[in-house]
CSV table of C-alpha atoms and ligand atoms in Angstrom, one decimal:
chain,number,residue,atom,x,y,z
A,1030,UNK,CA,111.2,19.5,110.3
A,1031,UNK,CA,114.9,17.4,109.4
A,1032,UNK,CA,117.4,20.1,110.2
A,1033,UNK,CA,120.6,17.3,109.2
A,1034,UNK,CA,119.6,16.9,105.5
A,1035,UNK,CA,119.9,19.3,102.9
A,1036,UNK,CA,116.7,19.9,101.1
A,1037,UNK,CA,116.5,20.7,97.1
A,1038,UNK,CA,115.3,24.1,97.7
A,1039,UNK,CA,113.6,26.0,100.8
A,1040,UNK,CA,111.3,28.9,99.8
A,1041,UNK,CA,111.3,31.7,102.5
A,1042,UNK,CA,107.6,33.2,103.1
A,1043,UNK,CA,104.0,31.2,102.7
A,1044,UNK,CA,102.3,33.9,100.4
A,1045,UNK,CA,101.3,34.0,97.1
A,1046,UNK,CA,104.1,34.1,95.8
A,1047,UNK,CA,106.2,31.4,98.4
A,1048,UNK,CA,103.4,29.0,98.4
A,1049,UNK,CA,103.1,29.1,94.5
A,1050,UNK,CA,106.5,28.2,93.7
A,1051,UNK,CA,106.3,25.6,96.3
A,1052,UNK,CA,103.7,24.3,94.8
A,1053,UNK,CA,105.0,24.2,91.2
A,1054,UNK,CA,108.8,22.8,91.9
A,1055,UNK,CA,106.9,20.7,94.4
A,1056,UNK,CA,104.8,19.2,91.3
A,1057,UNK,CA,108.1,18.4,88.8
A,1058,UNK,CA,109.1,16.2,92.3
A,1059,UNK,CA,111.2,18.6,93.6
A,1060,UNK,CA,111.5,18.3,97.5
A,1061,UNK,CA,110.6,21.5,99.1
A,1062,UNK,CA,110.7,22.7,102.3
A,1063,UNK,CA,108.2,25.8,103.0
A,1064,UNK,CA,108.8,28.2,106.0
A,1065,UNK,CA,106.7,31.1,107.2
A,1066,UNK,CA,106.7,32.5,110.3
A,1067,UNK,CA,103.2,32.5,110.7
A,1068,UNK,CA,101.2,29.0,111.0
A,1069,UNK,CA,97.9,29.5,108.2
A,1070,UNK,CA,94.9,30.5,108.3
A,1071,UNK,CA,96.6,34.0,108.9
A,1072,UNK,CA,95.5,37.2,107.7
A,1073,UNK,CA,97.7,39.5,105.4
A,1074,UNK,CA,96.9,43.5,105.5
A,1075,UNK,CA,95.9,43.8,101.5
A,1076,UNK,CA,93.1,45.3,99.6
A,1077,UNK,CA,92.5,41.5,98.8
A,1078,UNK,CA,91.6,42.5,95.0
A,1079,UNK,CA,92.3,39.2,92.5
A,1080,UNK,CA,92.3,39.7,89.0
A,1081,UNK,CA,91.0,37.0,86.6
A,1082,UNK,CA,94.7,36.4,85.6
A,1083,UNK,CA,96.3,35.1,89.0
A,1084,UNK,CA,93.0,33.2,89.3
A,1085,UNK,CA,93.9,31.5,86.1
A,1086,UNK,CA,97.5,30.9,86.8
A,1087,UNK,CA,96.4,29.0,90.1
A,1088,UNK,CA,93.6,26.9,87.7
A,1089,UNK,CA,96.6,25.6,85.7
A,1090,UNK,CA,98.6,24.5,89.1
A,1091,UNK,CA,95.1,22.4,90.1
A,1092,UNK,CA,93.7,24.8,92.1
A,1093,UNK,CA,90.4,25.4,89.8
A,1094,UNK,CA,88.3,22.9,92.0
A,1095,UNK,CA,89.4,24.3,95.7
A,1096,UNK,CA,88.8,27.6,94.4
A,1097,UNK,CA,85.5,27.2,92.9
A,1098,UNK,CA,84.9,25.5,96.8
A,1099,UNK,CA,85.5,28.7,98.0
A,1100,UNK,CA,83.2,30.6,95.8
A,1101,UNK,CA,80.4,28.7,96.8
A,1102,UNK,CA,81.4,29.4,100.5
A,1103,UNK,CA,81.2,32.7,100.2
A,1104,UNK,CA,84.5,33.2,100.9
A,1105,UNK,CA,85.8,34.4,97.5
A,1106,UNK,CA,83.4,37.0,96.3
A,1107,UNK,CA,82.9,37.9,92.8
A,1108,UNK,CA,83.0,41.2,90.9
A,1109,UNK,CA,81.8,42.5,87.2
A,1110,UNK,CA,83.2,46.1,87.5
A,1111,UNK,CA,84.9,48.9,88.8
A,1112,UNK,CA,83.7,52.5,89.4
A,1113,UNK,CA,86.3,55.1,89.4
A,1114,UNK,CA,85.9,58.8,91.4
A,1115,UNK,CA,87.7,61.8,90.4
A,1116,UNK,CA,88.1,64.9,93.4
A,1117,UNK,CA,84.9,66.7,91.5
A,1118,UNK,CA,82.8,63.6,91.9
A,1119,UNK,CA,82.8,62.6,88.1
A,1120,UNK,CA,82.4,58.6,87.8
A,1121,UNK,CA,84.3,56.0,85.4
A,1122,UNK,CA,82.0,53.0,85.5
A,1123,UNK,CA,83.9,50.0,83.7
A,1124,UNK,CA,83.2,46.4,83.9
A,1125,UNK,CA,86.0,43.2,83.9
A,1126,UNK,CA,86.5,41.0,81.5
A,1127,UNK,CA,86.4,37.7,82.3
A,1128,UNK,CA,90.3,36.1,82.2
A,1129,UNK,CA,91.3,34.3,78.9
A,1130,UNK,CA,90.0,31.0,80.2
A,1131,UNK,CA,87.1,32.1,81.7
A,1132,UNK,CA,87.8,33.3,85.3
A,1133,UNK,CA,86.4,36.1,87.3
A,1134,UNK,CA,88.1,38.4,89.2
A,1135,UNK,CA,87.5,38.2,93.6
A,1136,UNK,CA,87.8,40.0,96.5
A,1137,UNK,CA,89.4,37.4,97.9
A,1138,UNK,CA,90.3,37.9,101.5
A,1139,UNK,CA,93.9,36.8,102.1
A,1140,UNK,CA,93.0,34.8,105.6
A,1141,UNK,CA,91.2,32.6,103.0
A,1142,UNK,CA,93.2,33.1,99.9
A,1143,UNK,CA,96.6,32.3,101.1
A,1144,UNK,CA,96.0,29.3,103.6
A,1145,UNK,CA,93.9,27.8,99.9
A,1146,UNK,CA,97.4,28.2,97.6
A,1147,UNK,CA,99.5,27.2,101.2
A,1148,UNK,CA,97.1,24.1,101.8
A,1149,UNK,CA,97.8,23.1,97.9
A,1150,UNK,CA,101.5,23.4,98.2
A,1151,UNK,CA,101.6,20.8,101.0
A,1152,UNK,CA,98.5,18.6,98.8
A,1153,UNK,CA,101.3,18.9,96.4
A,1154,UNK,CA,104.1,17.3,98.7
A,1155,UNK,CA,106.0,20.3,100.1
A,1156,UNK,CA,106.7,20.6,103.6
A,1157,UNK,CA,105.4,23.0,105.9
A,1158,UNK,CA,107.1,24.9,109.0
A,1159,UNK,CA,106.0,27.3,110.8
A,1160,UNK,CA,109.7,29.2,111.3
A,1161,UNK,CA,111.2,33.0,111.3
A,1162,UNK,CA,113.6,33.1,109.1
A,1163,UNK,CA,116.8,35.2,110.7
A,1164,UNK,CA,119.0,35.3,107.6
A,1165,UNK,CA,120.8,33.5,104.8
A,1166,UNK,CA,123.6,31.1,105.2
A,1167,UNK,CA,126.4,32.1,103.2
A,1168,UNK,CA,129.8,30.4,102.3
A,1169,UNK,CA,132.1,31.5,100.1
A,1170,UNK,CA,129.9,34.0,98.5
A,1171,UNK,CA,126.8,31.3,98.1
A,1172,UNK,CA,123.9,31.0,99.5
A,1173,UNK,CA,123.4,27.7,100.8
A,1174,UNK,CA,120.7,27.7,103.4
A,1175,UNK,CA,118.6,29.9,106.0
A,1176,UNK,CA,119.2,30.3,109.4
A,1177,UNK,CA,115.6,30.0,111.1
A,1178,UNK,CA,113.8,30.4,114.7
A,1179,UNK,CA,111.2,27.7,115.1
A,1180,UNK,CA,109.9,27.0,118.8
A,1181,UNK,CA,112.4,29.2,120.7
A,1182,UNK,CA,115.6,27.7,118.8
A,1183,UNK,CA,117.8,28.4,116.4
A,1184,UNK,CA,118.4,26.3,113.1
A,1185,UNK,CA,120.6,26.1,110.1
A,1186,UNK,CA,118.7,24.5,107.3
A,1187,UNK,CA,120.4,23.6,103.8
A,1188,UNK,CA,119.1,23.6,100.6
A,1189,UNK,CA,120.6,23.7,96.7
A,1190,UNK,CA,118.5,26.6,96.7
A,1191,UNK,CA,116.7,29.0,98.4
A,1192,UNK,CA,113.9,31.0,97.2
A,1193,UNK,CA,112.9,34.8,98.7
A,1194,UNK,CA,109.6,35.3,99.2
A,1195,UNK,CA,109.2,36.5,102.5
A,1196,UNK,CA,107.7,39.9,101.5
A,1197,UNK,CA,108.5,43.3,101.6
A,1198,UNK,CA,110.2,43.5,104.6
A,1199,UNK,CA,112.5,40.5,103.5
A,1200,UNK,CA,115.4,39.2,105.7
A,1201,UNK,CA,116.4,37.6,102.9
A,1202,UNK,CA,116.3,40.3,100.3
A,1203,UNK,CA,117.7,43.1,102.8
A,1204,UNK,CA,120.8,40.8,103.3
A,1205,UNK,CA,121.6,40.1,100.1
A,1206,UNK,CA,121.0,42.8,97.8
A,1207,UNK,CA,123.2,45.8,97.6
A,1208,UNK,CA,122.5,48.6,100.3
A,1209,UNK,CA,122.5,51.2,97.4
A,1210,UNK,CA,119.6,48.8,95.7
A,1211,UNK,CA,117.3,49.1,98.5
A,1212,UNK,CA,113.5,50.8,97.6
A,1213,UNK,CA,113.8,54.7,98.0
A,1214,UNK,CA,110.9,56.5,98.8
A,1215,UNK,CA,109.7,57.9,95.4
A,1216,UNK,CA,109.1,54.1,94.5
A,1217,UNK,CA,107.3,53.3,98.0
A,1218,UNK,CA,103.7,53.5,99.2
A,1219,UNK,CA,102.1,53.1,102.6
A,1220,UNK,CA,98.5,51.7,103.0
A,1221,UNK,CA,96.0,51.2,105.6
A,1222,UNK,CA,93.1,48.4,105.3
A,1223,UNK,CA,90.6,48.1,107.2
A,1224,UNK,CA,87.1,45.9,107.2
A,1225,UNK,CA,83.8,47.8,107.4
A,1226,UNK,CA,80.7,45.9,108.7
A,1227,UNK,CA,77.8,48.5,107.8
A,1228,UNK,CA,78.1,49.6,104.4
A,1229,UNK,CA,75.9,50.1,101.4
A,1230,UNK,CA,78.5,48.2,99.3
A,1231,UNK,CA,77.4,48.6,95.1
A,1232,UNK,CA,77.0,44.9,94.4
A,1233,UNK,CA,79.6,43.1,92.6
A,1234,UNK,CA,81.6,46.8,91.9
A,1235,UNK,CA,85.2,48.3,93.4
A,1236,UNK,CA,85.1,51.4,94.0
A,1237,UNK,CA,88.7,53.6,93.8
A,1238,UNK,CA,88.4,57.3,95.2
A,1239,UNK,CA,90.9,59.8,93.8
A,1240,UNK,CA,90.7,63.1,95.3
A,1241,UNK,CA,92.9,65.9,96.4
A,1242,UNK,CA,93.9,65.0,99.9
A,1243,UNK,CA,95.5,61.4,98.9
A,1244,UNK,CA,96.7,62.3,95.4
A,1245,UNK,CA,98.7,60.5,94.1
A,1246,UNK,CA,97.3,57.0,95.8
A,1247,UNK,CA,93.3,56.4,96.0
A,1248,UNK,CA,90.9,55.3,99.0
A,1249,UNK,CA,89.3,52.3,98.0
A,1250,UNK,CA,85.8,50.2,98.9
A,1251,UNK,CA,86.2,46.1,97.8
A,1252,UNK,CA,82.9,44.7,98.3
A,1253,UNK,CA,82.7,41.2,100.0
A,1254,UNK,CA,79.4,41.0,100.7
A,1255,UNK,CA,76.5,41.5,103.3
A,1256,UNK,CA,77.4,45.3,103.7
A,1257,UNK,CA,80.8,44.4,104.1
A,1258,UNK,CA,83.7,45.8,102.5
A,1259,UNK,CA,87.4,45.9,102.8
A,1260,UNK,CA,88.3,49.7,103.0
A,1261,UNK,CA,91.3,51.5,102.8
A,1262,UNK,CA,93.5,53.9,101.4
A,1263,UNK,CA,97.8,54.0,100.1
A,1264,UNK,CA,99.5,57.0,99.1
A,1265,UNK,CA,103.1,57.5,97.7
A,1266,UNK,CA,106.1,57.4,100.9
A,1267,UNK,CA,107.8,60.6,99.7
A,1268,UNK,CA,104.0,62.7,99.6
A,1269,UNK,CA,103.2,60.6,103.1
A,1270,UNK,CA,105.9,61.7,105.1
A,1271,UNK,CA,105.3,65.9,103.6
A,1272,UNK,CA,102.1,65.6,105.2
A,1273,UNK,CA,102.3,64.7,108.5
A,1274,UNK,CA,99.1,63.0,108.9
A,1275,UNK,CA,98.3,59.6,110.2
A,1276,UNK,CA,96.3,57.1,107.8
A,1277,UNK,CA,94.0,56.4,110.6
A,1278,UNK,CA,92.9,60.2,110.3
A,1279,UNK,CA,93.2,60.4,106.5
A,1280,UNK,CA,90.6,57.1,106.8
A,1281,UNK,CA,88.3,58.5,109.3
A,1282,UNK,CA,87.9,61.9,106.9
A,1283,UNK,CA,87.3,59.4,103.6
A,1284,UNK,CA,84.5,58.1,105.8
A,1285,UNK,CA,83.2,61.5,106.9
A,1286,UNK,CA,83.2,62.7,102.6
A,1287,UNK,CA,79.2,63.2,102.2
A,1288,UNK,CA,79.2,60.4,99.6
A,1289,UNK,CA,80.7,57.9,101.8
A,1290,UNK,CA,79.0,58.8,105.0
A,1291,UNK,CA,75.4,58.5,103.8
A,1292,UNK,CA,76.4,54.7,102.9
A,1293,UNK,CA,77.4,53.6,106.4
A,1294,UNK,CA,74.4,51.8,108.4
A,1295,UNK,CA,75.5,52.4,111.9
A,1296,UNK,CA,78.1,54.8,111.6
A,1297,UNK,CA,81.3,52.6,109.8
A,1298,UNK,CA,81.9,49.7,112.3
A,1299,UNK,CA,85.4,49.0,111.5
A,1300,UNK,CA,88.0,46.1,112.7
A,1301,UNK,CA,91.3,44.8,111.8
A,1302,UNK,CA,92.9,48.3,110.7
A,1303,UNK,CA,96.5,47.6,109.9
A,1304,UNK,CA,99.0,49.4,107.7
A,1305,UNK,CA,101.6,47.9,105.6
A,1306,UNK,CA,104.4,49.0,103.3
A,1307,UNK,CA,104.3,48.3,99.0
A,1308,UNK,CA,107.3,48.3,97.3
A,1309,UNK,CA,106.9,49.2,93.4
A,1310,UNK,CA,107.9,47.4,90.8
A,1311,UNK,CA,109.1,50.7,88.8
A,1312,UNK,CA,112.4,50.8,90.1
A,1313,UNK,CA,115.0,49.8,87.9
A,1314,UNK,CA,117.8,47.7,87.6
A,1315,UNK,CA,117.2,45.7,90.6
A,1316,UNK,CA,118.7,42.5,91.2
A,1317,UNK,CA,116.4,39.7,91.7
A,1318,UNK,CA,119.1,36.4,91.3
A,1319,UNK,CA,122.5,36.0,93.8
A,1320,UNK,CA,124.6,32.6,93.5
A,1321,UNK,CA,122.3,29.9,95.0
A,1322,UNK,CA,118.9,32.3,95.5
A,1323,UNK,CA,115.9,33.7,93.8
A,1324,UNK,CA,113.8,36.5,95.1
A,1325,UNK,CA,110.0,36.6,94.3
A,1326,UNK,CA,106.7,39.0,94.8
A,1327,UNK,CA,107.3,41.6,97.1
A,1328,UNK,CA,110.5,40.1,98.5
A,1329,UNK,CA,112.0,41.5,94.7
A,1330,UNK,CA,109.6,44.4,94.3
A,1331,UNK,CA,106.6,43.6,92.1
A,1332,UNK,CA,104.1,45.8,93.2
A,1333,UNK,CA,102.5,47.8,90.4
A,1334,UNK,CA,103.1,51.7,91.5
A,1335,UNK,CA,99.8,52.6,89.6
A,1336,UNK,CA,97.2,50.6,92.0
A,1337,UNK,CA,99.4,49.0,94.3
A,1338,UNK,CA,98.3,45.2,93.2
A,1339,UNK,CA,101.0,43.0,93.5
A,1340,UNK,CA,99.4,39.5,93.9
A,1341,UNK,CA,99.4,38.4,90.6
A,1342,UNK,CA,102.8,39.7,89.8
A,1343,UNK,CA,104.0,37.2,92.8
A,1344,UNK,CA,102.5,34.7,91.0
A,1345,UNK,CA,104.1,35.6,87.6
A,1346,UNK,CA,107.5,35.8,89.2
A,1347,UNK,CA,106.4,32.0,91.1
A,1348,UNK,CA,105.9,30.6,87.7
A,1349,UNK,CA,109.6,32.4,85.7
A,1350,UNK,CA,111.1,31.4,89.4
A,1351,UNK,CA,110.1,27.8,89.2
A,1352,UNK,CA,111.2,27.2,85.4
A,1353,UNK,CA,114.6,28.6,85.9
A,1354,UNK,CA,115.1,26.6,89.2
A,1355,UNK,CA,114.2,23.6,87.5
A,1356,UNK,CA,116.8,24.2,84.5
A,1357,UNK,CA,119.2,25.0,86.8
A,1358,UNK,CA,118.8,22.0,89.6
A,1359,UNK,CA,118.6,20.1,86.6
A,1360,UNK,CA,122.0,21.2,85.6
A,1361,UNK,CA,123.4,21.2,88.9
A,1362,UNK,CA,124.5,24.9,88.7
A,1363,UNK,CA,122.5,27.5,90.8
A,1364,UNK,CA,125.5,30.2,90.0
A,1365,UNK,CA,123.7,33.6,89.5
A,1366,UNK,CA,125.4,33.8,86.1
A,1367,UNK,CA,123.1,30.8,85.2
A,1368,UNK,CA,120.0,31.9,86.8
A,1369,UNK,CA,120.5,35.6,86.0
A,1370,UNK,CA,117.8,34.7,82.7
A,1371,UNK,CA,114.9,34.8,85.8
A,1372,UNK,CA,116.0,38.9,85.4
A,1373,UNK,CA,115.4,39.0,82.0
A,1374,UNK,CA,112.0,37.0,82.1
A,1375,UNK,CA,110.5,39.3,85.0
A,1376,UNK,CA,111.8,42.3,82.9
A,1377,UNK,CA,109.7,41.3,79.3
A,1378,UNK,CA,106.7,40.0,81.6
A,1379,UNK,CA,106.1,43.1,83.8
A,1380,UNK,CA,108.7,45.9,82.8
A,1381,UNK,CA,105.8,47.8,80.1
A,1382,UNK,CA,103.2,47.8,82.3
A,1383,UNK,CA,105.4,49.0,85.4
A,1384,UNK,CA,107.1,51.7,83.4
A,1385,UNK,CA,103.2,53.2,82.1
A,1386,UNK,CA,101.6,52.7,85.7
A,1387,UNK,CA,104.3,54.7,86.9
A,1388,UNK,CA,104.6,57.2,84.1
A,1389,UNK,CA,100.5,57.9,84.6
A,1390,UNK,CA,101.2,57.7,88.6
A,1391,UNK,CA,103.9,60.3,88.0
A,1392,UNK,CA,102.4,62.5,85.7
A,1393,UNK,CA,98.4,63.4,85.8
A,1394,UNK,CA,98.2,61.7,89.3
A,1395,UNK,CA,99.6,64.1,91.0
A,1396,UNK,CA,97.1,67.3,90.1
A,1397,UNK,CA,93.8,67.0,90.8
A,1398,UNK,CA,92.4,68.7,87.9
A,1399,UNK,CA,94.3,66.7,85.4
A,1400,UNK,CA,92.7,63.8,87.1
A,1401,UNK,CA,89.5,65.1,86.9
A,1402,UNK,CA,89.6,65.9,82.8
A,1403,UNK,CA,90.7,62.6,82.6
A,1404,UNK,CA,88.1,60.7,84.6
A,1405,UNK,CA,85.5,62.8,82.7
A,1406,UNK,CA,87.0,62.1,79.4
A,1407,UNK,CA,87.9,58.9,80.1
A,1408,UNK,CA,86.4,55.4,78.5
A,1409,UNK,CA,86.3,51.8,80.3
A,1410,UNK,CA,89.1,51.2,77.4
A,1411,UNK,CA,91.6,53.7,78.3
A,1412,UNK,CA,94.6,52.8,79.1
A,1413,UNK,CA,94.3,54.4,82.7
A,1414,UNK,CA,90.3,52.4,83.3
A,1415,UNK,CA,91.8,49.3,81.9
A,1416,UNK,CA,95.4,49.2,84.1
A,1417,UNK,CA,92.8,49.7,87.4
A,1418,UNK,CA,91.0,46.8,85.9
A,1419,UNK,CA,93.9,44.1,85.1
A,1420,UNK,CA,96.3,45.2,87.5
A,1421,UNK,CA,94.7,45.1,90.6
B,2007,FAD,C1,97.3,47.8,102.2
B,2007,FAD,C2,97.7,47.0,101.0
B,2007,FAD,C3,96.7,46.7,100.0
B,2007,FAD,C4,97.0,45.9,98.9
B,2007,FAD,N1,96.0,45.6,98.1
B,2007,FAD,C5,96.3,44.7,97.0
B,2007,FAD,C6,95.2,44.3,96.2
B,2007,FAD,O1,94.0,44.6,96.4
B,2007,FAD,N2,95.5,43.4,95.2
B,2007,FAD,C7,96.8,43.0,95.0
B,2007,FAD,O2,97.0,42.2,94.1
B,2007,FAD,N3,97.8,43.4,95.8
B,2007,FAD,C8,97.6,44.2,96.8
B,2007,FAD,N4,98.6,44.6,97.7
B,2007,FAD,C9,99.9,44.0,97.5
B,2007,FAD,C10,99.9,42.5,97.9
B,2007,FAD,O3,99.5,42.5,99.3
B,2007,FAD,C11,101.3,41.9,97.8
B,2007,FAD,O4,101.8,42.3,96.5
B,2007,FAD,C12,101.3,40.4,97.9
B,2007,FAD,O5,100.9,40.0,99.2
B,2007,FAD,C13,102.6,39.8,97.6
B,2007,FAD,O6,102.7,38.4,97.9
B,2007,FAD,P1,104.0,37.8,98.4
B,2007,FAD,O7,103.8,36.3,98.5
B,2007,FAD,O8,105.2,38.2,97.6
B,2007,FAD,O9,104.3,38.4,99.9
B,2007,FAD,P2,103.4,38.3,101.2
B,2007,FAD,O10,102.0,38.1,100.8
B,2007,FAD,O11,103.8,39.5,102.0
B,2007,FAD,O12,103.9,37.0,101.9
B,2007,FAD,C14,105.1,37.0,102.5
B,2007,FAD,C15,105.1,35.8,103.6
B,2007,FAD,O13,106.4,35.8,104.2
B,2007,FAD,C16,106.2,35.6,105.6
B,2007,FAD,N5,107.5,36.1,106.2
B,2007,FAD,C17,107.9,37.4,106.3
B,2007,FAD,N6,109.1,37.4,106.9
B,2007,FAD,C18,109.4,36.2,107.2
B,2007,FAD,C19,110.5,35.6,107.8
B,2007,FAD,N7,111.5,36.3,108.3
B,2007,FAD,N8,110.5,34.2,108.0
B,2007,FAD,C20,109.5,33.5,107.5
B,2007,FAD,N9,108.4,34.0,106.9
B,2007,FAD,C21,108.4,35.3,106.7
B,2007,FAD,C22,105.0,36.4,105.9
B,2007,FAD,O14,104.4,35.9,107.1
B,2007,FAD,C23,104.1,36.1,104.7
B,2007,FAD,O15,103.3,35.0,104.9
B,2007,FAD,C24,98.3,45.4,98.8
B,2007,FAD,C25,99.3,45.7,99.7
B,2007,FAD,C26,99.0,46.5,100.8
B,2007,FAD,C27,100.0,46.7,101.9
C-alpha cells in the first residue's frame, strides 16, 4: 500500500457493495484503492439469498464466467421457488422467475460470494488492503481521505474521493452523517444465522416461517445442498428488545416446532451462529452524499425492511455510486451539491419498493391472523409472494 500519493478514490469495505464499485470505477481506469479490514475468503453473517437481479448486474461487470465456475463447484447453489408458512401452517408455494437475461437466483454463501466480486475488483486493477478504517480525514468541511490501521500502524491515505461501504456499523457513515439521522429502532432488525448440517432441505426451495413468536420478522431454511441449510431468524429491534429473549433461544424453539424437528437427521448439528444488525432502507430522508464522499449498501441503509435482503440493493447503489463518481471526477468537483443527484437516483430505484415492504411489514405483519388470511388467500403473484421472491 503507497500511503504518500493520493489515490482517485478509496472505497471503505470489500462487500458487495465496496468491491462492486471498485470494480466498475476500476473498469472506466479509475485508480482505486480497496480497504477492508478483513483479508478474503471471509465469511459475512447473512441469509446468503441472491436474486436473479444482483446476479445479472455482476454478468454485465464480467463476472458471468467466474460465476457460472462457481455453480459448477457447488458453491453457488441454485433455486426454482419459495415456500411460505403462515403461524396456522397454511403454505404459499411460488416459484422464481428466471432474471431478465436469464439468471437464476442462489444461495450463495457469502465466504464464496464476496471473495468472487473482491477477486474481480483486483482482476479489474484495483488495489487491495487489508486495513481498519478508523475515520474520515476531514479539512475544511471535505472529506479528503481515511485514516486506517493496517499491521499495528496508523495511516492517513488520500483520495479525490472516498466511497462508504463499510456496512452497517460504518465508521464512515457514523462520522459523517448527522447524529439525529442515525437508524432508530422501528427501522432496525436483528438476525441470527446459523448453518445446519442434518436437514431434510426441499430441493432447490426457501422456506420463510411466519408465526406468532417472531412476528413481525420470519425464521428462514436456504437450502445449499447435501442436507445443508443456512438457517436463521430476524425480527424488528423495537419488538426484540420488548421481549427479552435471546435469538439463540428463539432459534433453538424454531427447531423444536413439530414441522421442523421431524426434518433434522441427527438432531440439528449447527455451526457458525452469529447475529448481525440490518438497517432498513425505509427511513427517510437520509443523507447518502457529503462534500468529497458517497455512502453505499448498508453503509447508507439499503436493506429492504420486508425480508431483510439487502445485497442487491448494494449493488444498485455500486452501479448509481460509480456513474456519479465518474461525472464528477471527470469534472473535477466532488462537492456534495454536485453529487447530491446519487440521492435522487437511489430514491426512484428503490424508494416504491421500500415504502410497500414497509407498509406490508407495518401493517398485516404484525397480527398473526391477518397473516394467516393472507397466506391462505394469497397467490405466487401477489404483491406480498412476489416482494419475498425479487427482494431477497
Ligand atoms: C442475518 C442476516 C441475514 C441476511 N440475509 C440476507 C439475504 O439472504 N439476502 C440479502 O440480499 N441480504 C441479506 N442480508 C443483508 C446483507 O447481508 C447486506 O445487505 C449486505 O451484506 C450489504 O452489503 P455491503 O457490501 O453494503 O456490506 P457488507 O456486506 O456488510 O460489507 C461491508 C464490508 O466492510 C468491511 N468493514 C466494516 N468496517 C470496516 C472498517 N472500519 N474498515 C474497513 N473495512 C470495514 C467489512 O469487513 C465488510 O467486508 C442479511 C443480513 C443479516 C444480518
Amino acid at each position: 500500500m503507497t500511503t504518500m500519493t493520493e489515490r482517485d478514490v478509496i472505497v471503505v469495505g470489500a462487500g458487495p457493495g465496496g468491491a462492486t464499485t471498485a470494480v466498475a470505477l476500476a473498469q472506466k481506469g479509475y485508480d482505486v484503492l480497496l480497504l477492508d479490514r478483513h483479508d478474503f475468503p471471509r465469511d459475512k453473517t447473512c441469509g446468503d439469498a441472491v436474486p436473479a437481479g444482483a446476479i445479472e448486474l455482476l454478468w454485465r461487470l464480467g463476472m458471468r464466467e467466474k460465476i457460472a465456475k462457481s455453480v459448477e463447484r457447488g458453491e453457488l447453489y441454485p433455486l426454482e421457488g419459495m415456500l411460505l408458512v403462515s403461524p396456522r401452517g397454511h403454505e404459499l408455494h411460488a416459484k422464481f422467475q428466471h432474471g431478465k437475461e436469464g439468471s437464476d437466483s442462489y444461495v450463495a454463501p457469502r465466504v464464496y460470494f464476496d471473495a468472487l466480486i473482491q477477486e474481480h475488483a483486483v482482476a479489474s486493477g484495483a488495489e487491495f488492503c487489508q486495513a481498519q478504517a478508523k475515520a474520515p480525514i476531514v479539512e475544511n468541511g471535505k472529506i479528503v481521505g481515511v485514516r486506517v490501521q493496517a499491521n499495528g500502524r496508523t495511516h492517513d491515505l488520500r483520495a479525490r474521493l472516498v466511497i462508504g461501504a463499510d456496512g452497517v456499523t460504518s465508521v464512515i457513515t457514523r462520522s459523517l452523517r448527522p447524529k439525529q439521522e442515525q437508524h432508530n429502532d422501528g427501522h432496525r432488525a436483528v438476525a441470527l444465522r446459523a448453518y445446519i448440517e442434518d436437514i431434510e432441505e426441499i430441493p432447490k426451495e426457501v422456506e420463510f416461517y411466519l408465526y406468532k413468536d417472531i412476528l413481525p420478522g420470519y425464521a428462514w431454511i436456504f437450502p445449499i445442498g447435501n442436507n445443508r441449510a443456512n438457517i436463521g431468524l430476524g425480527m424488528r429491534l423495537d419488538h426484540f428488545r420488548k421481549r427479552k429473549y435471546s435469538l439463540e433461544n428463539m432459534l433453538q424453539d424454531f427447531l423444536e416446532m413439530p414441522a421442523i424437528k421431524k426434518r433434522l437427521l441427527r438432531g440439528g448439528q449447527l455451526r457458525d451462529v452469529a447475529t448481525w444488525q440490518l438497517n432498513f432502507g425505509s427511513q427517510k430522508n437520509l443523507q447518502h452524499v457529503f462534500d468529497g464522499a458517497i455512502l453505499v449498501g448498508d453503509a447508507a441503509g439499503f436493506i429492504n425492511p420486508l425480508t431483510g435482503g439487502g445485497i442487491h440493493n448494494a449493488l444498485i447503489s455500486a452501479e448509481l455510486a460509480t456513474q456519479v463518481a465518474d461525472d464528477a471526477l471527470r469534472a473535477n468537483d466532488v462537492s456534495r451539491s454536485n453529487m447530491q443527484v446519487y440521492e435522487q437516483l437511489c430514491h426512484e430505484q428503490m424508494w416504491e419498493s421500500m415504502r410497500n415492504s414497509y407498509f406490508m411489514q407495518r401493517s398485516f405483519m404484525r397480527f398473526p391472523i391477518l397473516v394467516d388470511f393472507l397466506v391462505r388467500r394469497m397467490k405466487e403473484n401477489s404483491q406480498l409472494a412476489q416482494t419475498f421472491l425479487t427482494k431477497l
